[in-house]
Structures are given as C-alpha cells and as structure tokens.
Coordinates of C-alpha atoms and ligand atoms in Angstrom, one line a residue:
X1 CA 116.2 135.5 100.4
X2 CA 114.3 132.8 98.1
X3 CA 111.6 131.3 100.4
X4 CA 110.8 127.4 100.6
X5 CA 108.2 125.4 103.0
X6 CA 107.0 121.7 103.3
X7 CA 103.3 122.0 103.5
X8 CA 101.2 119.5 105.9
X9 CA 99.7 117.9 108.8
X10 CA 101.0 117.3 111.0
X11 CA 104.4 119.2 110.4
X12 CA 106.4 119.7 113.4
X13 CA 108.4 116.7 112.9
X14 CA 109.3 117.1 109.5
X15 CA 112.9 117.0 108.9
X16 CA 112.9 118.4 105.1
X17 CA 114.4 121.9 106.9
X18 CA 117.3 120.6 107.9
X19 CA 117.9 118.8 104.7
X20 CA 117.2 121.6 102.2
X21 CA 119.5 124.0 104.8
X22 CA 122.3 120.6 103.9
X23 CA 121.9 120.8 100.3
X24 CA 122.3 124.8 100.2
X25 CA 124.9 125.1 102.1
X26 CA 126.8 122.9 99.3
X27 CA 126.5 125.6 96.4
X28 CA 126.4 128.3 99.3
X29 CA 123.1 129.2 98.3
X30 CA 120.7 131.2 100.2
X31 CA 117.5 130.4 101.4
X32 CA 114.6 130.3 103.9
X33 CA 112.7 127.0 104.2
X34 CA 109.9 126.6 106.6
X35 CA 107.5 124.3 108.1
X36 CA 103.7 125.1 107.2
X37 CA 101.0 123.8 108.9
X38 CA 97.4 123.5 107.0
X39 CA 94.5 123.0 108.9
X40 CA 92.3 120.1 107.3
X41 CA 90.6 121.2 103.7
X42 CA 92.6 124.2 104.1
X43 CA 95.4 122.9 101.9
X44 CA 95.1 125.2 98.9
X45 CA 94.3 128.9 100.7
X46 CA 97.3 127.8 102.4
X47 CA 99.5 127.1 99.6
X48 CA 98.4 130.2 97.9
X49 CA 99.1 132.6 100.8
X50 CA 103.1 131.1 100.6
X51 CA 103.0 131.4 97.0
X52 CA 102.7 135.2 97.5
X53 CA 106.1 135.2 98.1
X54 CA 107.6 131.8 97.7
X55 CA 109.4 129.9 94.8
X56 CA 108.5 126.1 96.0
X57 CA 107.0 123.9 98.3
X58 CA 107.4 120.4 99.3
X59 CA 103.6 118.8 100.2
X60 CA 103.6 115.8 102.5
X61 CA 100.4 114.2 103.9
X62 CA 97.7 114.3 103.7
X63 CA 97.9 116.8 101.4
X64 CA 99.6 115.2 98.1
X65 CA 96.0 114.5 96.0
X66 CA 95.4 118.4 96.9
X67 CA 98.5 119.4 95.7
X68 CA 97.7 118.0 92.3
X69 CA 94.2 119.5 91.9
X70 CA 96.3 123.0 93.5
X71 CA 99.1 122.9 90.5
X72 CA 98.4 124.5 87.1
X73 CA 100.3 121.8 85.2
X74 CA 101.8 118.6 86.2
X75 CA 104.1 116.2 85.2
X76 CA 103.3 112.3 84.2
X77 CA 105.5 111.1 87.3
X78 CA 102.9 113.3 89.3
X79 CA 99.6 112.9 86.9
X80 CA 99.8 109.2 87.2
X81 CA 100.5 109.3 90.8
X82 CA 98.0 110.9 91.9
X83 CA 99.9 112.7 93.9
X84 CA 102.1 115.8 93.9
X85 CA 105.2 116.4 96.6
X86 CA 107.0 119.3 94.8
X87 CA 105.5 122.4 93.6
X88 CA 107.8 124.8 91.7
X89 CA 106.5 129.0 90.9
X90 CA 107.6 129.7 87.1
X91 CA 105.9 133.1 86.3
X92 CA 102.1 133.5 87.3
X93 CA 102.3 129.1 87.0
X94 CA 102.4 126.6 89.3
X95 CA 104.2 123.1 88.7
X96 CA 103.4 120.1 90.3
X97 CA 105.7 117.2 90.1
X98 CA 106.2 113.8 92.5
X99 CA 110.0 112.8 93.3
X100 CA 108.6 110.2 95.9
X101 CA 109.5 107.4 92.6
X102 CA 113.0 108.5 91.6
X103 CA 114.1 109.2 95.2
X104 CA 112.9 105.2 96.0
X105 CA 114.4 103.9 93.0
X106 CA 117.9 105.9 93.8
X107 CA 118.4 105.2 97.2
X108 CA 117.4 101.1 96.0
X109 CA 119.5 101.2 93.4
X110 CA 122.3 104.2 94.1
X111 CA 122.8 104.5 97.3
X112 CA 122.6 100.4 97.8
X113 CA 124.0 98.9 94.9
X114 CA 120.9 96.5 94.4
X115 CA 119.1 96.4 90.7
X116 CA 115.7 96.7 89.7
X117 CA 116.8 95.3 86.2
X118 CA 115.2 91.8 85.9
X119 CA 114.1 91.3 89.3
X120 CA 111.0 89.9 90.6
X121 CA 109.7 92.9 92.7
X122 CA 106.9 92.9 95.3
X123 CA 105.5 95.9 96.6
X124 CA 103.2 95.9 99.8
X125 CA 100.4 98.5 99.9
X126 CA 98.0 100.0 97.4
X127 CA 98.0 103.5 98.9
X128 CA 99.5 107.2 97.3
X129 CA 103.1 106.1 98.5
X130 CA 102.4 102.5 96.3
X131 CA 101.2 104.2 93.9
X132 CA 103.4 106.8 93.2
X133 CA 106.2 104.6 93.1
X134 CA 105.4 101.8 90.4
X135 CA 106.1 104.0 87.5
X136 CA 109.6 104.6 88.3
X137 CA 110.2 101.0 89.0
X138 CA 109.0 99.7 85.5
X139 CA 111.2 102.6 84.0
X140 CA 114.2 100.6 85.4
X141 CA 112.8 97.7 83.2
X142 CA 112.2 94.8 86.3
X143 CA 111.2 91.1 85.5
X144 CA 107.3 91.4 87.1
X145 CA 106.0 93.8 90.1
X146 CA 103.6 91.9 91.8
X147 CA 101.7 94.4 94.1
X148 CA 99.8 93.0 97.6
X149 CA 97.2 94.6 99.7
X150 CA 94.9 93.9 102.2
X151 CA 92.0 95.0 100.2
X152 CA 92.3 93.3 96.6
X153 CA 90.6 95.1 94.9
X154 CA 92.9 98.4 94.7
X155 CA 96.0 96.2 93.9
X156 CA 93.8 94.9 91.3
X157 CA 93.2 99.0 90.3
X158 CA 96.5 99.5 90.3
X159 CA 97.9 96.8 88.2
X160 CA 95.2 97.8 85.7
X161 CA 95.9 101.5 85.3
X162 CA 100.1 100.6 85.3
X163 CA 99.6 97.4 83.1
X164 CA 100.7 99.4 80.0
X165 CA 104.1 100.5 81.8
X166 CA 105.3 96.9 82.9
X167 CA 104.6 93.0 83.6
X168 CA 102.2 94.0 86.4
X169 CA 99.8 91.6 88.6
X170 CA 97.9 91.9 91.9
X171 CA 97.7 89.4 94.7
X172 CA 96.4 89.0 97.9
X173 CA 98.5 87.8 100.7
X174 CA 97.6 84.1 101.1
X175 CA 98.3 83.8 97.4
X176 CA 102.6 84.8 98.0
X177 CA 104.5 81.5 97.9
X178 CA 107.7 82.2 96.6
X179 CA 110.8 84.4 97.2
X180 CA 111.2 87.8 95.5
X181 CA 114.1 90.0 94.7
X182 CA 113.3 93.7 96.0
X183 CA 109.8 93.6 98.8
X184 CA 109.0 96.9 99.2
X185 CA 106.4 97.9 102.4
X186 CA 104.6 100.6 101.4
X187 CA 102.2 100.3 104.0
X188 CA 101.5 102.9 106.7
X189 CA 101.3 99.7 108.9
X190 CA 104.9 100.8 110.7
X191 CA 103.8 104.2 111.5
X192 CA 101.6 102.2 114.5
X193 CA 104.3 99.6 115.2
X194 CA 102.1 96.8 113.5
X195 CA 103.9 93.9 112.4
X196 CA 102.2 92.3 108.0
X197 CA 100.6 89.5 108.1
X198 CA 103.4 88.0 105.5
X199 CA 104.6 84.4 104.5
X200 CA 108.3 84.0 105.5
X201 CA 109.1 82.1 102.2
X202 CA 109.3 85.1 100.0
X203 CA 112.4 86.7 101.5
X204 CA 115.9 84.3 101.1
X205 CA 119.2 85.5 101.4
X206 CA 119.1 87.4 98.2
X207 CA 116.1 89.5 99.0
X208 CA 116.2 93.2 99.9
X209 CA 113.9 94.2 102.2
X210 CA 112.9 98.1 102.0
X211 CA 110.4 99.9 104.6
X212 CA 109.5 103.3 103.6
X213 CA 109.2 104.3 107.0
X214 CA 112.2 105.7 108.8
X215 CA 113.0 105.7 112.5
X216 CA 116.0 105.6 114.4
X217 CA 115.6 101.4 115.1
X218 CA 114.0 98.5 112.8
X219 CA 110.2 98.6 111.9
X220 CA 108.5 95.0 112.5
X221 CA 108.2 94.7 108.4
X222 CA 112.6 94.6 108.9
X223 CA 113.0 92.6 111.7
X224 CA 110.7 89.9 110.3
X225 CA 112.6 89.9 107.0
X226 CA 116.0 89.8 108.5
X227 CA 114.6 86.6 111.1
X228 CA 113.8 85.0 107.4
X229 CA 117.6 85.6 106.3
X230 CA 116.7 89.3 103.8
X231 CA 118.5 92.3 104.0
X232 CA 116.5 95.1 105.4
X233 CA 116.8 98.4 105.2
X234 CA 114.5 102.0 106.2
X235 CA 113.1 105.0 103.8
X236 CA 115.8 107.3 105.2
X237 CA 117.4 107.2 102.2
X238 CA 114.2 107.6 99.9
X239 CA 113.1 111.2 102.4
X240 CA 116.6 112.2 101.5
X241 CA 116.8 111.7 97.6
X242 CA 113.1 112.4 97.3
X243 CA 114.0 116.1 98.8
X244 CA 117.7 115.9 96.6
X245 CA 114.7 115.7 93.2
X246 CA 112.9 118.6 94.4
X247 CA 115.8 120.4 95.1
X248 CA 117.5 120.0 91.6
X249 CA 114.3 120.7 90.1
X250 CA 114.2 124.2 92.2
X251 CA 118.1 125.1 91.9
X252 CA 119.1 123.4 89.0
X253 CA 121.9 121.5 90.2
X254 CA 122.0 117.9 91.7
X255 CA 123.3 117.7 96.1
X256 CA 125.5 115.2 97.0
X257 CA 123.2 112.7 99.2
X258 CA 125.2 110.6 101.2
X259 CA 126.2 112.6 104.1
X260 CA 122.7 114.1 104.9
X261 CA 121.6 110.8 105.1
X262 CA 124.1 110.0 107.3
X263 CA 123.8 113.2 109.4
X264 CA 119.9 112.1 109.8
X265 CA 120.7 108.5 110.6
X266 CA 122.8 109.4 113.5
X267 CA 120.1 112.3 114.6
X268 CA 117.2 109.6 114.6
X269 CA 119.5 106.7 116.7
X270 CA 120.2 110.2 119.2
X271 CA 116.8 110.9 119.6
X272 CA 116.4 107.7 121.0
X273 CA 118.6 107.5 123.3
Ligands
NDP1 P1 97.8 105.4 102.5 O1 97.0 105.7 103.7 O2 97.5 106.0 101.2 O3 97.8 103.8 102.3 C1 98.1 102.9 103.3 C2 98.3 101.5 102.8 O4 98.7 100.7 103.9 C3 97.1 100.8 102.2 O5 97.5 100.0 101.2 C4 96.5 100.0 103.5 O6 95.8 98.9 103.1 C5 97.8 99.6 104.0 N1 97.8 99.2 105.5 C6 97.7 100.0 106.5 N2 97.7 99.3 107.7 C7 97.9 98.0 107.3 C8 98.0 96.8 108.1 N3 97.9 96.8 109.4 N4 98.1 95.7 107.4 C9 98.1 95.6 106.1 N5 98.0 96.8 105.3 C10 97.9 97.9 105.9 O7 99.3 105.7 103.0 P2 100.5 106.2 102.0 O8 100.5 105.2 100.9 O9 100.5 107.6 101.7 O10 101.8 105.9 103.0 C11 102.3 104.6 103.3 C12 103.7 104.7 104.0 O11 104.7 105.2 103.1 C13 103.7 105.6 105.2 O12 104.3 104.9 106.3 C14 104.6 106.8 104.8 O13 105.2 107.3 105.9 C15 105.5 106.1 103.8 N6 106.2 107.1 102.9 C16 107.5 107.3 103.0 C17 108.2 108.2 102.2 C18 109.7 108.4 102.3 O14 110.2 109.4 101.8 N7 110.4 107.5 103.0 C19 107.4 108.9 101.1 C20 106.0 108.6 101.1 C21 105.4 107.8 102.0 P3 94.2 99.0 102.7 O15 94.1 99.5 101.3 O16 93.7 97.6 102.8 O17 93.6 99.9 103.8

C-alpha cells in the first residue's frame, strides 16, 4: 500500500485524512495516509524516518519554512513562498512544492465564480499563508494587490520581493479608504476569535470577503464584512483544493472537489452542534 502523512504540530485535528481517503476512493486507488506528529525542531528527522517508506507528505504548521530547507529541489510556487506544503519522493529525491496559491485562487475563482482578472484585491496579513499566495494571484493578471499588516514594514517586504510579478503596494490599516473587489484575511487573527481592526468602507455589495480560516460558523473577519453589505465566505474550500494540487501532483490525475467540501462543511456545522 503507497503510504501518505501530513506532517505537523499540532496534528490531531487535521482533516487532510479524510480528504485524501475522498479523493482515492474516486480512481479506487489505494492508500494509507496518516497523521504525523513532530516534536518542535524535530521536523526533518521526522520527515526522513516517513520517507523510508513513504511516497509524499503534506507539511502544515509550523513546519512549511522547514520543509523547504528539508526538500532537495523546489518549485518557484514554493521557492518564492518560502514555504513548502507538498513533498513528493521521485528516486533517492525529494520535491517540495506549495499548492496553498492555486488551491486559494480555485476555490476564489472555481468553486465561486468570482474573478481575479482586473480587480482591485486586498490581502490582510504579511505571514507564510500571505505570502505564499500573492504569486498565484498576479498569475491571474488582477488590477493592483494592495497587501495590509499590522507591522508595515513586512507588507512593505513583501510588495518589494513580488513587485516584478504584479501592480503591488503596501499599506497600513489607517491608510484603506476605499472599497476593494476580493479582501482576503490572511491573518491568524481568527484562529483566537479576534475581530481586525478594519474600515467598513472598503467592502460594498460587490466585494468578496474570503477568511482562510475554516470553522463550522462565521469568523469575526466574515461577520463584519457581511454587516458592511460583502459576501463572505471561509478557507474550506482553499484546505480542499490545496490537498486536490498535492494530490494530482502525487497520482497524476485531478479529484473532483465539490463534494468533499461539502462532506467537510456539514462535518464542521455537526461538530458543533
Ligand atoms: P503567520 O504567523 O505567518 O502570520 C500571521 C499574520 O497575522 C501576520 O501578518 C500577523 O501580523 C497577523 N496577525 C495576527 N494576529 C493579528 C491581529 N490580532 N490583528 C492583526 N493582524 C494579526 O501565520 P500564517 O500566515 O501561516 O497563517 C495565517 C492564517 O492562514 C491562519 O489562520 C491559517 O490557519 C490560515 N491558512 C489557511 C489555509 C487553508 O488551507 N485554508 C492554508 C494556510 C494558512 P504581524 O506581522 O503584525 O504579527
């Protein structure tokens, strides 16, 4: 049986099991995909240990800068990321490669219907999940990404290093005045329930509103842009296409996404209850 794991810390709620186990049982294939804990600075004796006998891993935090310094080669998605979630054994090599970007920009733009062509874009955050999504976004040729963080100065690192890829600027909050197309909130603020210090005049009724944090009800970042008339949506979708990349890179062929998202959708709103 081919052997699989998502690599990190903490692990136990990871929920890239029961998607992989989705996507195989569409092309009947077989396979084992586990959850592996690292212990803290352990990250690479841990990765080498699985691939002993294992084919790929998926790396989540905080382990995504480790996984690219892990990798024998890597590819520019992942280079200019900093930051590798897939690792793929080919021989005595290991791949690294990030499908964080394409699985954002497909569930945005596949899964609901809304454009990156054009559009005025903010994203919020100038972390590894920021980072390894604004090359992606300029390949779908957008109008400007403006990119916002509540320390300047590595929005203003970030639009330097992606200025050659796009129309690329960095602001601070105070400075956002007017309404934007796509906000993206890639900001760990929702994983402790915080609410962004935000201006209600850059959402309107146009505006799509995307947390990349999942959960089975609305993070703050969503029900503040739906009280200022946006759409808002959850990463759901972005977990599930990120893991449909990986798993195409692995198995060669492309899952259908929709109804694992909607499998996990109703999971998360039953674990509430
Ligand atoms: P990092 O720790 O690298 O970066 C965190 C970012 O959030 C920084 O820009 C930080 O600002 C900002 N931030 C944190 N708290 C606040 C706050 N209270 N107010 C304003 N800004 C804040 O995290 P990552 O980039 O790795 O992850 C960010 C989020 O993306 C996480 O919630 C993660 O779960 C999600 N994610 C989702 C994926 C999916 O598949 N759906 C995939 C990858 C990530 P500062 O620089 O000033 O500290």
């Amino acid at each position: 049986m081919k052997q699989f794991a998502v690599i990190g810390n903490p692990i136990a709620h990871s929920k890239s099991p029961d998607i992989h186990a989705a996507f195989a049982a569409q092309f009947e294939i077989q396979l084992n995909y586990e959850r592996l804990l690292a212990k803290e600075g352990k990250f690479a004796s841990t990765a080498s240990r699985f691939f002993e006998y294992g084919i790929g891993a998926n790396v989540t935090i905080p382990f995504k800068e480790a996984a690219l310094q892990f990798a024998d080669e890597c590819s520019e998605a992942a280079n200019l990321a900093g930051a590798v979630n897939t690792l793929s054994r080919q021989g005595d090599v290991i791949k690294g490669d990030n499908t964080d970007g394409i699985g954002l920009v497909r569930d945005i733009r596949d899964n609901h219907n809304v454009s990156f062509n054009n559009q005025n874009i903010l994203i919020i955050g100038a972390g590894g999940a920021s980072r390894g999504v604004i090359l992606p976004i300029a390949k779908e040729a957008p109008l400007r990404i403006t990119i916002v963080n509540r320390t300047l100065v590595k929005a203003q690192a970030l639009s330097r290093q992606f200025a050659p890829y796009a129309d690329i600027q960095a602001s601070a909050f105070d400075e956002l005045s007017q309404p934007f197309d796509i906000i993206i909130n890639a900001t760990s603020a929702s994983l402790n329930g915080e609410a962004l210090n935000l201006p209600n005049n850059i959402f309107d009724i146009e505006t799509l509103a995307y947390d990349m944090m999942y959960g089975g009800k609305p993070t703050p970042f969503m029900q503040f842009a739906v009280e200022s008339g946006a759409m808002a949506v959850n990463g759901l979708g972005m977990l599930v296409e990120q893991a449909a990349q990986s798993f195409e890179v692995w198995h060669g062929v492309a899952p259908t996404t929709q109804p694992v998202i909607n499998m996990l959708r109703n999971k998360l709103v039953r674990e509430l209850r």
